[in-house]
Amino acid sequence: MQAKNIIAKYNLQNKPFIIVSLPNFAHHKLISKDTEQQYIYNLSEVLSNITEYNILISLKPAMVKEDYLYLEQNHGLTIVDEKLMSIMPIADLFIVTYSSTILWSVLCGIKTIMLEYMVEIDGYNTNYTSVSHLYQEKDLLEYIYKILDKD
């Protein structure tokens, strides 16, 4: 899918894209639903402060869109209906937790931030030059701008 199609479909401004794949750890019983919702809320608070980019939210297949509409209504983020694999190439930055989709961003040459402060999973190795790791939630906004400024 081309960027101009996403801009038109969701009535967005002609700006670069950050795509965020929301965590789905509660579904796998790695954390409680309340804890996961707090992480998502905190993440959305940070993302709503970024005005130079279109922020697209990609939900995992097991997630129900209606449960996350507050991200659009209260934080001005855009939940996309498209599958992640079809919109990934338009991203300037991909924000994700532990997921095989990190390999997609690597193959597309997209800068990626892996949020590792939510859940610790041993043996998950992502030693790719385009993937940066964030271990402290409080540093998120500063870290996003740091990665976007890297060239």
PDB file of C-alpha atoms in Angstrom:
ATOM      1  CA  MET A   1       0.000   0.000   0.000  1.00  0.00           C
ATOM      2  CA  GLN A   2       1.314   3.421  -0.904  1.00  0.00           C
ATOM      3  CA  ALA A   3       1.586   6.279   1.556  1.00  0.00           C
ATOM      4  CA  LYS A   4      -0.739   8.487  -0.507  1.00  0.00           C
ATOM      5  CA  ASN A   5      -3.475   5.836  -0.218  1.00  0.00           C
ATOM      6  CA  ILE A   6      -3.144   5.698   3.580  1.00  0.00           C
ATOM      7  CA  ILE A   7      -3.128   9.502   3.778  1.00  0.00           C
ATOM      8  CA  ALA A   8      -6.319   9.680   1.709  1.00  0.00           C
ATOM      9  CA  LYS A   9      -8.129   6.807   3.426  1.00  0.00           C
ATOM     10  CA  TYR A  10      -7.534   8.081   6.958  1.00  0.00           C
ATOM     11  CA  ASN A  11      -7.612  11.807   6.109  1.00  0.00           C
ATOM     12  CA  LEU A  12      -4.044  12.355   7.303  1.00  0.00           C
ATOM     13  CA  GLN A  13      -1.580  15.140   6.589  1.00  0.00           C
ATOM     14  CA  ASN A  14       1.265  14.580   4.164  1.00  0.00           C
ATOM     15  CA  LYS A  15       3.858  13.729   6.826  1.00  0.00           C
ATOM     16  CA  PRO A  16       6.202  10.787   7.411  1.00  0.00           C
ATOM     17  CA  PHE A  17       4.954   7.710   9.285  1.00  0.00           C
ATOM     18  CA  ILE A  18       5.624   6.005  12.576  1.00  0.00           C
ATOM     19  CA  ILE A  19       3.975   2.604  12.796  1.00  0.00           C
ATOM     20  CA  VAL A  20       3.375   1.116  16.219  1.00  0.00           C
ATOM     21  CA  SER A  21       2.540  -2.520  16.773  1.00  0.00           C
ATOM     22  CA  LEU A  22       0.773  -2.662  20.111  1.00  0.00           C
ATOM     23  CA  PRO A  23       1.778  -5.290  22.655  1.00  0.00           C
ATOM     24  CA  ASN A  24      -0.447  -8.284  23.170  1.00  0.00           C
ATOM     25  CA  PHE A  25       1.237  -9.853  26.182  1.00  0.00           C
ATOM     26  CA  ALA A  26      -1.949 -10.282  28.222  1.00  0.00           C
ATOM     27  CA  HIS A  27      -3.347 -12.544  25.509  1.00  0.00           C
ATOM     28  CA  HIS A  28      -0.344 -14.817  26.089  1.00  0.00           C
ATOM     29  CA  LYS A  29      -0.691 -14.458  29.888  1.00  0.00           C
ATOM     30  CA  LEU A  30       2.731 -12.849  30.265  1.00  0.00           C
ATOM     31  CA  ILE A  31       1.272  -9.836  32.104  1.00  0.00           C
ATOM     32  CA  SER A  32      -2.172  -8.858  33.349  1.00  0.00           C
ATOM     33  CA  LYS A  33      -4.633  -7.053  31.087  1.00  0.00           C
ATOM     34  CA  ASP A  34      -4.570  -4.053  33.462  1.00  0.00           C
ATOM     35  CA  THR A  35      -0.780  -3.826  33.290  1.00  0.00           C
ATOM     36  CA  GLU A  36      -0.841  -4.097  29.506  1.00  0.00           C
ATOM     37  CA  GLN A  37      -3.497  -1.385  29.256  1.00  0.00           C
ATOM     38  CA  GLN A  38      -1.379   0.911  31.433  1.00  0.00           C
ATOM     39  CA  TYR A  39       1.644   0.354  29.170  1.00  0.00           C
ATOM     40  CA  ILE A  40      -0.489   1.104  26.096  1.00  0.00           C
ATOM     41  CA  TYR A  41      -1.956   4.207  27.710  1.00  0.00           C
ATOM     42  CA  ASN A  42       1.526   5.490  28.640  1.00  0.00           C
ATOM     43  CA  LEU A  43       2.778   4.759  25.133  1.00  0.00           C
ATOM     44  CA  SER A  44      -0.153   6.603  23.569  1.00  0.00           C
ATOM     45  CA  GLU A  45       0.442   9.617  25.829  1.00  0.00           C
ATOM     46  CA  VAL A  46       4.000   9.860  24.502  1.00  0.00           C
ATOM     47  CA  LEU A  47       2.989   9.283  20.885  1.00  0.00           C
ATOM     48  CA  SER A  48       0.312  11.981  21.041  1.00  0.00           C
ATOM     49  CA  ASN A  49       3.088  14.539  21.618  1.00  0.00           C
ATOM     50  CA  ILE A  50       4.716  13.751  18.270  1.00  0.00           C
ATOM     51  CA  THR A  51       3.151  16.087  15.737  1.00  0.00           C
ATOM     52  CA  GLU A  52       5.698  15.886  12.909  1.00  0.00           C
ATOM     53  CA  TYR A  53       4.667  12.338  11.997  1.00  0.00           C
ATOM     54  CA  ASN A  54       1.505  10.412  11.252  1.00  0.00           C
ATOM     55  CA  ILE A  55       1.220   7.760  13.960  1.00  0.00           C
ATOM     56  CA  LEU A  56      -0.362   4.532  12.734  1.00  0.00           C
ATOM     57  CA  ILE A  57      -1.419   1.870  15.223  1.00  0.00           C
ATOM     58  CA  SER A  58      -1.370  -1.731  14.053  1.00  0.00           C
ATOM     59  CA  LEU A  59      -3.316  -4.218  16.146  1.00  0.00           C
ATOM     60  CA  LYS A  60      -2.410  -7.873  16.419  1.00  0.00           C
ATOM     61  CA  PRO A  61      -5.016 -10.259  14.915  1.00  0.00           C
ATOM     62  CA  ALA A  62      -6.337 -11.288  18.357  1.00  0.00           C
ATOM     63  CA  MET A  63      -6.988  -7.657  19.346  1.00  0.00           C
ATOM     64  CA  VAL A  64     -10.471  -6.175  18.974  1.00  0.00           C
ATOM     65  CA  LYS A  65     -10.394  -2.683  17.437  1.00  0.00           C
ATOM     66  CA  GLU A  66     -13.305  -1.418  19.539  1.00  0.00           C
ATOM     67  CA  ASP A  67     -11.238  -1.994  22.702  1.00  0.00           C
ATOM     68  CA  TYR A  68      -8.650   0.506  21.452  1.00  0.00           C
ATOM     69  CA  LEU A  69     -10.760   3.270  19.901  1.00  0.00           C
ATOM     70  CA  TYR A  70      -9.828   5.529  22.818  1.00  0.00           C
ATOM     71  CA  LEU A  71      -6.391   5.801  21.189  1.00  0.00           C
ATOM     72  CA  GLU A  72      -8.004   7.651  18.286  1.00  0.00           C
ATOM     73  CA  GLN A  73     -10.586   9.550  20.312  1.00  0.00           C
ATOM     74  CA  ASN A  74      -8.381  10.679  23.211  1.00  0.00           C
ATOM     75  CA  HIS A  75      -4.887  10.670  21.744  1.00  0.00           C
ATOM     76  CA  GLY A  76      -5.326  11.474  18.036  1.00  0.00           C
ATOM     77  CA  LEU A  77      -3.648   8.266  16.860  1.00  0.00           C
ATOM     78  CA  THR A  78      -4.839   6.304  13.821  1.00  0.00           C
ATOM     79  CA  ILE A  79      -5.719   2.624  14.080  1.00  0.00           C
ATOM     80  CA  VAL A  80      -5.309   1.079  10.642  1.00  0.00           C
ATOM     81  CA  ASP A  81      -7.423  -1.701   9.200  1.00  0.00           C
ATOM     82  CA  GLU A  82      -4.659  -2.869   6.870  1.00  0.00           C
ATOM     83  CA  LYS A  83      -2.425  -5.778   7.750  1.00  0.00           C
ATOM     84  CA  LEU A  84       0.962  -4.713   9.045  1.00  0.00           C
ATOM     85  CA  MET A  85       2.803  -6.403   6.183  1.00  0.00           C
ATOM     86  CA  SER A  86       0.965  -4.228   3.649  1.00  0.00           C
ATOM     87  CA  ILE A  87       1.802  -0.898   5.311  1.00  0.00           C
ATOM     88  CA  MET A  88       5.238  -1.637   6.761  1.00  0.00           C
ATOM     89  CA  PRO A  89       7.159  -0.286   3.733  1.00  0.00           C
ATOM     90  CA  ILE A  90       5.806   3.264   4.271  1.00  0.00           C
ATOM     91  CA  ALA A  91       7.190   3.510   7.824  1.00  0.00           C
ATOM     92  CA  ASP A  92      10.025   5.840   8.750  1.00  0.00           C
ATOM     93  CA  LEU A  93      10.080   4.258  12.194  1.00  0.00           C
ATOM     94  CA  PHE A  94       8.589   1.046  13.564  1.00  0.00           C
ATOM     95  CA  ILE A  95       7.907   0.698  17.300  1.00  0.00           C
ATOM     96  CA  VAL A  96       7.319  -2.827  18.549  1.00  0.00           C
ATOM     97  CA  THR A  97       7.746  -5.217  21.457  1.00  0.00           C
ATOM     98  CA  TYR A  98       8.930  -8.801  21.046  1.00  0.00           C
ATOM     99  CA  SER A  99       7.646  -9.892  17.648  1.00  0.00           C
ATOM    100  CA  SER A 100       8.696 -11.692  14.508  1.00  0.00           C
ATOM    101  CA  THR A 101       7.664  -8.526  12.646  1.00  0.00           C
ATOM    102  CA  ILE A 102      10.996  -7.022  13.666  1.00  0.00           C
ATOM    103  CA  LEU A 103      12.492  -9.072  10.841  1.00  0.00           C
ATOM    104  CA  TRP A 104      10.060  -7.405   8.420  1.00  0.00           C
ATOM    105  CA  SER A 105      11.298  -3.967   9.423  1.00  0.00           C
ATOM    106  CA  VAL A 106      14.910  -5.106   9.122  1.00  0.00           C
ATOM    107  CA  LEU A 107      14.254  -6.441   5.604  1.00  0.00           C
ATOM    108  CA  CYS A 108      12.546  -3.159   4.676  1.00  0.00           C
ATOM    109  CA  GLY A 109      15.459  -1.128   6.088  1.00  0.00           C
ATOM    110  CA  ILE A 110      13.226   0.669   8.591  1.00  0.00           C
ATOM    111  CA  LYS A 111      14.564   2.101  11.823  1.00  0.00           C
ATOM    112  CA  THR A 112      13.008   0.116  14.649  1.00  0.00           C
ATOM    113  CA  ILE A 113      12.638   0.621  18.384  1.00  0.00           C
ATOM    114  CA  MET A 114      12.067  -2.522  20.377  1.00  0.00           C
ATOM    115  CA  LEU A 115      10.321  -1.721  23.673  1.00  0.00           C
ATOM    116  CA  GLU A 116      11.942  -4.062  26.154  1.00  0.00           C
ATOM    117  CA  TYR A 117      10.651  -2.499  29.354  1.00  0.00           C
ATOM    118  CA  MET A 118       7.257  -4.221  29.210  1.00  0.00           C
ATOM    119  CA  VAL A 119       8.245  -7.888  29.419  1.00  0.00           C
ATOM    120  CA  GLU A 120      11.593  -9.607  29.609  1.00  0.00           C
ATOM    121  CA  ILE A 121      11.929 -12.592  27.315  1.00  0.00           C
ATOM    122  CA  ASP A 122      15.168 -14.538  27.495  1.00  0.00           C
ATOM    123  CA  GLY A 123      16.829 -15.672  24.319  1.00  0.00           C
ATOM    124  CA  TYR A 124      15.203 -13.121  22.029  1.00  0.00           C
ATOM    125  CA  ASN A 125      18.174 -11.962  19.983  1.00  0.00           C
ATOM    126  CA  THR A 126      17.850  -8.968  17.691  1.00  0.00           C
ATOM    127  CA  ASN A 127      21.363  -7.850  16.919  1.00  0.00           C
ATOM    128  CA  TYR A 128      20.439  -5.883  13.805  1.00  0.00           C
ATOM    129  CA  THR A 129      21.898  -2.458  13.133  1.00  0.00           C
ATOM    130  CA  SER A 130      18.485  -0.961  12.322  1.00  0.00           C
ATOM    131  CA  VAL A 131      16.962  -2.166  15.625  1.00  0.00           C
ATOM    132  CA  SER A 132      17.449  -0.133  18.805  1.00  0.00           C
ATOM    133  CA  HIS A 133      16.415  -1.349  22.225  1.00  0.00           C
ATOM    134  CA  LEU A 134      14.670   0.752  24.867  1.00  0.00           C
ATOM    135  CA  TYR A 135      14.812  -0.489  28.445  1.00  0.00           C
ATOM    136  CA  GLN A 136      13.335   2.471  30.350  1.00  0.00           C
ATOM    137  CA  GLU A 137       9.786   3.644  29.680  1.00  0.00           C
ATOM    138  CA  LYS A 138      10.561   7.151  30.956  1.00  0.00           C
ATOM    139  CA  ASP A 139      13.042   7.686  28.085  1.00  0.00           C
ATOM    140  CA  LEU A 140      10.609   6.885  25.274  1.00  0.00           C
ATOM    141  CA  LEU A 141       9.943  10.305  23.722  1.00  0.00           C
ATOM    142  CA  GLU A 142      13.594  11.364  23.827  1.00  0.00           C
ATOM    143  CA  TYR A 143      14.635   7.988  22.397  1.00  0.00           C
ATOM    144  CA  ILE A 144      12.163   8.207  19.504  1.00  0.00           C
ATOM    145  CA  TYR A 145      13.583  11.578  18.449  1.00  0.00           C
ATOM    146  CA  LYS A 146      17.146  10.307  18.878  1.00  0.00           C
ATOM    147  CA  ILE A 147      16.480   7.355  16.544  1.00  0.00           C
ATOM    148  CA  LEU A 148      14.629   9.498  13.998  1.00  0.00           C
ATOM    149  CA  ASP A 149      17.564  11.934  13.888  1.00  0.00           C
ATOM    150  CA  LYS A 150      20.087   9.143  13.202  1.00  0.00           C
ATOM    151  CA  ASP A 151      21.174   8.789   9.603  1.00  0.00           C
TER     152      ASP A 151
END
